[in-house]
CSV table of C-alpha atoms in Angstrom, one decimal:
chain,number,residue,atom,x,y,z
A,1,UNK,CA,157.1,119.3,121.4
A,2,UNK,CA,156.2,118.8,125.0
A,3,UNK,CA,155.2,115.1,126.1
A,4,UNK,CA,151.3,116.3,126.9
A,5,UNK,CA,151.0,117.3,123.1
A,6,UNK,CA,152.7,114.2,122.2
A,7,UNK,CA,150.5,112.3,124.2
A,8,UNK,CA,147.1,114.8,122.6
A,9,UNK,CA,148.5,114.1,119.0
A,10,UNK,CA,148.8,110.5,119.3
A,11,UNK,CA,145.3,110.4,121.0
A,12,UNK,CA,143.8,112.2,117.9
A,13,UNK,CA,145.3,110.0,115.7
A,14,UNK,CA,144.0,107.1,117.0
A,15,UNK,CA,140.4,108.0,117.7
A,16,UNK,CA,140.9,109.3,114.0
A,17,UNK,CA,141.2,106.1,113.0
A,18,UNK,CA,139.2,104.3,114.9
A,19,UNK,CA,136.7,107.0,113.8
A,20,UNK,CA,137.2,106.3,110.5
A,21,UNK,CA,136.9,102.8,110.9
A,22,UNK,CA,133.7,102.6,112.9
A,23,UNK,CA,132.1,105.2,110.3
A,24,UNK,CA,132.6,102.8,107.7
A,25,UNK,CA,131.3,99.7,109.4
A,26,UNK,CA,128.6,101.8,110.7
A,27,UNK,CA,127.5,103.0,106.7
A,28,UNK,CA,128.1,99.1,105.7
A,29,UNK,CA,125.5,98.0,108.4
A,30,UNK,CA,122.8,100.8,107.2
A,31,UNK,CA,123.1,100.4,104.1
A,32,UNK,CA,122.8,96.0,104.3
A,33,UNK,CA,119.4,96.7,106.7
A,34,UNK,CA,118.4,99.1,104.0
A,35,UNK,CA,118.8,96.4,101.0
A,36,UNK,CA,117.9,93.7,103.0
A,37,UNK,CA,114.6,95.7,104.5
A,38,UNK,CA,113.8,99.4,102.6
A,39,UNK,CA,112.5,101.2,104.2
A,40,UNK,CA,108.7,102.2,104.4
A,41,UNK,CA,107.5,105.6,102.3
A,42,UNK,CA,103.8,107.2,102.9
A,43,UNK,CA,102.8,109.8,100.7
A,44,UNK,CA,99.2,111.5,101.7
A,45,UNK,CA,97.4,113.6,99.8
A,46,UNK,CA,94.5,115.5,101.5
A,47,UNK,CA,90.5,115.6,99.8
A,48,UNK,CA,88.6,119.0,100.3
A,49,UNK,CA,85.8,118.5,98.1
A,50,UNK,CA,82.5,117.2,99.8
A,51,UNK,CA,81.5,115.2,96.6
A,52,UNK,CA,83.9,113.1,94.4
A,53,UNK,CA,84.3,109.6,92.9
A,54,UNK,CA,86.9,106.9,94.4
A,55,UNK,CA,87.2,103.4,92.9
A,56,UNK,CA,83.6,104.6,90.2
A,57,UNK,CA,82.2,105.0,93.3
A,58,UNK,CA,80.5,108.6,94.4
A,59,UNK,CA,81.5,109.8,97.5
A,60,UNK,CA,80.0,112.6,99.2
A,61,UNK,CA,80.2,114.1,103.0
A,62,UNK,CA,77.3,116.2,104.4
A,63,UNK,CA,76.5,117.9,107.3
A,64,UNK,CA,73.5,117.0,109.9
A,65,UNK,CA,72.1,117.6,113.4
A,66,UNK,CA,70.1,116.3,115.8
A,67,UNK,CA,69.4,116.6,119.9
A,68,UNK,CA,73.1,115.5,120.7
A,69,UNK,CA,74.6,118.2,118.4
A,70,UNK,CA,76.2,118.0,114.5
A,71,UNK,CA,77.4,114.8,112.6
A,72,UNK,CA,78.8,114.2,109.4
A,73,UNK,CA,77.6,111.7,107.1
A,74,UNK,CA,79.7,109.7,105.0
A,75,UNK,CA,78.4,108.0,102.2
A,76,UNK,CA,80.6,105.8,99.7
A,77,UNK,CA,78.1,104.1,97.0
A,78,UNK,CA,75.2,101.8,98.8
A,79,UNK,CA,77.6,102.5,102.5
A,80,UNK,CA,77.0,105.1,104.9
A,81,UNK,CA,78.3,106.3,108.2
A,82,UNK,CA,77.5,109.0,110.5
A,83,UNK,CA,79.9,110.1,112.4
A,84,UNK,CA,79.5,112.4,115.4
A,85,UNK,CA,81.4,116.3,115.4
A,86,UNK,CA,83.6,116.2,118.3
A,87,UNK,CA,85.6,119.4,117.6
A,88,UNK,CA,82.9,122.2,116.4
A,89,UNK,CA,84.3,124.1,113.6
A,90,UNK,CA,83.6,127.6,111.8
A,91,UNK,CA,80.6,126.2,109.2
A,92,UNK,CA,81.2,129.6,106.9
A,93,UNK,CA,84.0,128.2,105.8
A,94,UNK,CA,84.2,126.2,102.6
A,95,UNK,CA,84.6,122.5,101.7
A,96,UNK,CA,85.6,120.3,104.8
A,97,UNK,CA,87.7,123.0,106.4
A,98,UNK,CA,85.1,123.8,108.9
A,99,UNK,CA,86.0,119.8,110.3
A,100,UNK,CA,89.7,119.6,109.9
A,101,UNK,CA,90.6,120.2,113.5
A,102,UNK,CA,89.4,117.0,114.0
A,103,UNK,CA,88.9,115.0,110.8
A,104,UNK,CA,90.5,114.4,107.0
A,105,UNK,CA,89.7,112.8,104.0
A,106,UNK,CA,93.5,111.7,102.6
A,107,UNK,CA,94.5,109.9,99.6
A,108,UNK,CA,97.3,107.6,100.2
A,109,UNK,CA,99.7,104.9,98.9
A,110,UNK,CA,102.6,102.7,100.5
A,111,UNK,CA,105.7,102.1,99.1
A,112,UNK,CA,110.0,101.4,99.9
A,113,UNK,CA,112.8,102.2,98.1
A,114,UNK,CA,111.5,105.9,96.6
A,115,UNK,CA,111.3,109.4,98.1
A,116,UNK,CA,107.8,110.8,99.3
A,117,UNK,CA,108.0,113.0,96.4
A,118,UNK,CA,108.3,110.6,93.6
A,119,UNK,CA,105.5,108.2,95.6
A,120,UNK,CA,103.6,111.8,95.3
A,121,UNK,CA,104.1,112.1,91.6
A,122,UNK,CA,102.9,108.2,91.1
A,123,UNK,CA,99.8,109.1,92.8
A,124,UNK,CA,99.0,111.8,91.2
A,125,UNK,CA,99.9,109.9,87.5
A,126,UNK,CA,97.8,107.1,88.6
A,127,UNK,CA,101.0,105.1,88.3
A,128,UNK,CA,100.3,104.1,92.0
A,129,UNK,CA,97.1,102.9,93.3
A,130,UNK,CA,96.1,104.8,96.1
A,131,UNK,CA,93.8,104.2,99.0
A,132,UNK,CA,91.1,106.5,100.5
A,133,UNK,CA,90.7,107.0,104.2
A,134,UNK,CA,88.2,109.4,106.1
A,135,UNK,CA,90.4,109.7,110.0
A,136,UNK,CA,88.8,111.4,112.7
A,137,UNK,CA,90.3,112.6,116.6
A,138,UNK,CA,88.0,112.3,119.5
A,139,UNK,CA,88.8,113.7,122.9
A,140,UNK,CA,88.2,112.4,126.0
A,141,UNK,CA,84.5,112.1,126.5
A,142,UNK,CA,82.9,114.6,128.9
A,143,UNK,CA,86.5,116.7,128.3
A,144,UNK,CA,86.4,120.7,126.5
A,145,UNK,CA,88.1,119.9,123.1
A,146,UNK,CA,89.5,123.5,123.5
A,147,UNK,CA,91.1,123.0,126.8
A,148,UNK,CA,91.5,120.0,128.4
A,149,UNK,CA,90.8,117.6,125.8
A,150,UNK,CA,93.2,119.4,123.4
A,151,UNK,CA,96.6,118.6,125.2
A,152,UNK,CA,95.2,115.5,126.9
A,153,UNK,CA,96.8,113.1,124.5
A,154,UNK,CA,96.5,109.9,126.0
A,155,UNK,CA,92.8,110.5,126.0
A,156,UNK,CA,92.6,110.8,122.2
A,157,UNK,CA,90.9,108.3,120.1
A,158,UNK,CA,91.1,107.9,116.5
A,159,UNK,CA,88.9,106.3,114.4
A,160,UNK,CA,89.9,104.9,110.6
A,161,UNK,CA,87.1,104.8,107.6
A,162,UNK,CA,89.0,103.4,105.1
A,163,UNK,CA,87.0,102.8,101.7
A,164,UNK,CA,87.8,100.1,99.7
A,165,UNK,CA,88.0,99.2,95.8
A,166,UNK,CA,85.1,96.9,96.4
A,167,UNK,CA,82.5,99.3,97.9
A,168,UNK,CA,82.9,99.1,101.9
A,169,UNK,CA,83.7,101.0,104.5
A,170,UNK,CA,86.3,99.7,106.9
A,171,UNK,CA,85.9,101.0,110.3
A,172,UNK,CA,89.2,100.5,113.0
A,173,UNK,CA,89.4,102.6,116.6
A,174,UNK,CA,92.8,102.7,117.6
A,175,UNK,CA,94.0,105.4,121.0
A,176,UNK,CA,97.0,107.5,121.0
A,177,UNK,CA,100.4,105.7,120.2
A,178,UNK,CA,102.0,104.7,124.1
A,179,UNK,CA,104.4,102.1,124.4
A,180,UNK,CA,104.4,99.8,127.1
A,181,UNK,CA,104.4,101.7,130.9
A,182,UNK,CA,107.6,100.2,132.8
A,183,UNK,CA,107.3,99.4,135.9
A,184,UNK,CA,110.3,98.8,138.8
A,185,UNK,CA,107.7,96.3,141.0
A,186,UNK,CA,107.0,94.3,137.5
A,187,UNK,CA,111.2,94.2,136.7
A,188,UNK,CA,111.6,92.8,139.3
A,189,UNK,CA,109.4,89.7,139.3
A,190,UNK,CA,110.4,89.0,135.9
A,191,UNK,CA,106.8,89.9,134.3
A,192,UNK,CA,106.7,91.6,130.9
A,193,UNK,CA,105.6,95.7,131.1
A,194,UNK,CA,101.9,96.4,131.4
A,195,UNK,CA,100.4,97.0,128.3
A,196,UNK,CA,98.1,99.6,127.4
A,197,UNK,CA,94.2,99.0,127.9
A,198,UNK,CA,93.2,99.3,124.4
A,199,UNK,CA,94.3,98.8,121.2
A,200,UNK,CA,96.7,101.8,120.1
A,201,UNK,CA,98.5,102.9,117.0
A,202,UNK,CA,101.5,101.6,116.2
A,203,UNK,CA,104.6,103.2,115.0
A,204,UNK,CA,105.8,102.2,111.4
A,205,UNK,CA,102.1,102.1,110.3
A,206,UNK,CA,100.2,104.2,107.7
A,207,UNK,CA,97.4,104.4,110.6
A,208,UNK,CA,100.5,106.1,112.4
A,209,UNK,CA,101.4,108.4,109.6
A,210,UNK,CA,97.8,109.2,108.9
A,211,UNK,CA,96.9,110.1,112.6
A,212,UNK,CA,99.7,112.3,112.7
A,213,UNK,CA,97.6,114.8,110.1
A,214,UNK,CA,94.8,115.3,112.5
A,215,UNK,CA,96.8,116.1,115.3
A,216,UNK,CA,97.4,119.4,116.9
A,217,UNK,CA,101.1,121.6,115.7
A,218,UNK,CA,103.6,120.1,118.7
A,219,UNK,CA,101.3,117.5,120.1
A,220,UNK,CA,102.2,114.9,118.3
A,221,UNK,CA,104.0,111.7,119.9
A,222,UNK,CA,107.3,111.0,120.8
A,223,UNK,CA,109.4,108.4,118.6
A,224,UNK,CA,109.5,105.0,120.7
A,225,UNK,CA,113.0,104.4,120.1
A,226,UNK,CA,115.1,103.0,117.5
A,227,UNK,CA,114.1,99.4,117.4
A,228,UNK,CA,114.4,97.7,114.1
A,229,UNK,CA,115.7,100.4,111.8
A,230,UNK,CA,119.1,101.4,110.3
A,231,UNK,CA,120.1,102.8,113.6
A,232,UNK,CA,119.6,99.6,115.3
A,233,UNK,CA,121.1,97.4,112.6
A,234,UNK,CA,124.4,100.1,113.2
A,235,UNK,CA,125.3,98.3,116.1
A,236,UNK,CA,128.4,99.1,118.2
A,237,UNK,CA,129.5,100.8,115.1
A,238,UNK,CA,127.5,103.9,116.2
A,239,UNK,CA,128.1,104.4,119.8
A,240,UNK,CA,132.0,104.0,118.3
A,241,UNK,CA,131.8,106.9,115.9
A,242,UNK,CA,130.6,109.0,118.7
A,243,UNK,CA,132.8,108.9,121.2
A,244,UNK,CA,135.7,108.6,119.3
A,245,UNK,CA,134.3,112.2,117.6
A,246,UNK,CA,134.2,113.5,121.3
A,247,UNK,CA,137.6,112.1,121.6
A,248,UNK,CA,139.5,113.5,118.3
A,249,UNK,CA,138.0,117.0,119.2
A,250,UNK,CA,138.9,117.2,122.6
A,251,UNK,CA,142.6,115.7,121.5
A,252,UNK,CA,143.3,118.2,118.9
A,253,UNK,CA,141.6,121.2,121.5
A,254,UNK,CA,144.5,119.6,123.5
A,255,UNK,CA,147.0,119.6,121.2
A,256,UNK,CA,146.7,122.8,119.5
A,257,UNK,CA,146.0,124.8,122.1
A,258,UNK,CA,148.7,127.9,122.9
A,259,UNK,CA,151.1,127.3,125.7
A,260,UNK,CA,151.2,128.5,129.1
A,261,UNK,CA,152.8,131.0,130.2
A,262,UNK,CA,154.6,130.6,133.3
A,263,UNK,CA,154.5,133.4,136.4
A,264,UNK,CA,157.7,135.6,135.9
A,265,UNK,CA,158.9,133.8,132.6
């Protein structure tokens, strides 16, 4: 054996090991962060029937219009709301579908430590109490829905009807998830990264996971990072376990590959 391969074997041994090593740690550190915070589960389960009962309470959603165009109107025992049609649908079609490009009715619960699928099977036993929420998506005003307001994102607003147990109708308008906008001039005074004009959604939030049901296929948003979650609580365990993979494959590509033949050998 030639020194190089010695050299390529020895280097795959030890980024072996201190794969190993950092791939243990790194599993040790997830799984504490999970114990110590589980993570967050959301199961939603979507209404299509116009009239039903939530909390003994009827429920229905009809359709209206006036000189400024449709509306819906939501009514949830003695509470009403009407809310404005900002994405015309086709109104042959049955139940709420003529509405879902821009509004659903979803069932949903909250829970940690469980898969979406058993939280699914709770709700649907009644072994979870669920919550109702009606979300709607409005484009930018004076913007075609079909065009322009469709892929302008950061012009989307989305508003929250939750109903509760007790007989109200909880109304919060939140815009498009952004994180803070970085800027070089602000870095270097020291001050903080402008924050966006109006309240948005935050990731790690059921208003997050809901929102995501009325957006267009492929327009949703991109994940802010990996801030307080198991990938954060990994540590330098992480960025270990991945180089030193690069490492032990480019070592053993090294060390295994065929010899050279030399000109007129």
């Amino acid at each position: 054996m030639n020194r190089g391969r010695a050299i390529a074997w020895a280097a795959a041994g030890l980024s072996l090991a201190v794969l190993l090593t950092s791939g243990v740690g790194m599993a040790r550190r997830i799984a504490a962060h999970n114990r110590r915070e589980p993570p967050k589960v959301w199961a939603f389960q979507p209404v299509g029937e116009r009239v039903f009962t939530y909390a003994q309470r009827p429920v229905s959603l009809t359709d209206g219009h006036d000189e400024r165009g449709d509306w819906l109107l939501l009514r949830y025992g003695e509470e009403e709301r009407r809310l404005r049609v900002t994405i015309p649908g086709n109104p042959n079609l049955p139940g709420l579908l003529p509405h879902q490009d821009w509004m659903r009715v979803l069932r949903f619960a909250e829970s940690s430590g469980v898969s979406i699928g058993e939280l699914q099977r709770r709700i649907t036993s009644g072994q979870e109490r669920d919550r109702l929420v009606l979300i709607t998506r409005t484009p930018m005003p004076g913007s075609d829905p079909e065009t322009y307001g469709a892929v302008n994102k950061k012009g989307w607003t989305f508003g929250f009807y939750e109903l509760t147990p007790d007989g109200r109708i909880e109304h919060q308008q939140l815009g498009f998830p952004s994180r803070p906008r970085p800027s070089l001039t602000r870095a270097v005074r020291g001050q903080p990264a402008k924050q966006p004009s109006r309240p948005v959604i935050q990731e790690g939030t059921w208003q997050y996971q809901a929102a995501m049901q009325v957006m267009p296929t492929g327009h949703g948003p991109a994940t802010q990072g990996f801030r307080n979650d198991a990938l954060a609580a990994a540590g330098w365990t992480l960025p270990a376990a991945s180089l030193s993979f690069l490492a032990l494959i480019a070592s053993l590509a090294v060390a295994i590959a065929p010899p050279r033949r030399r000109p007129g050998a």
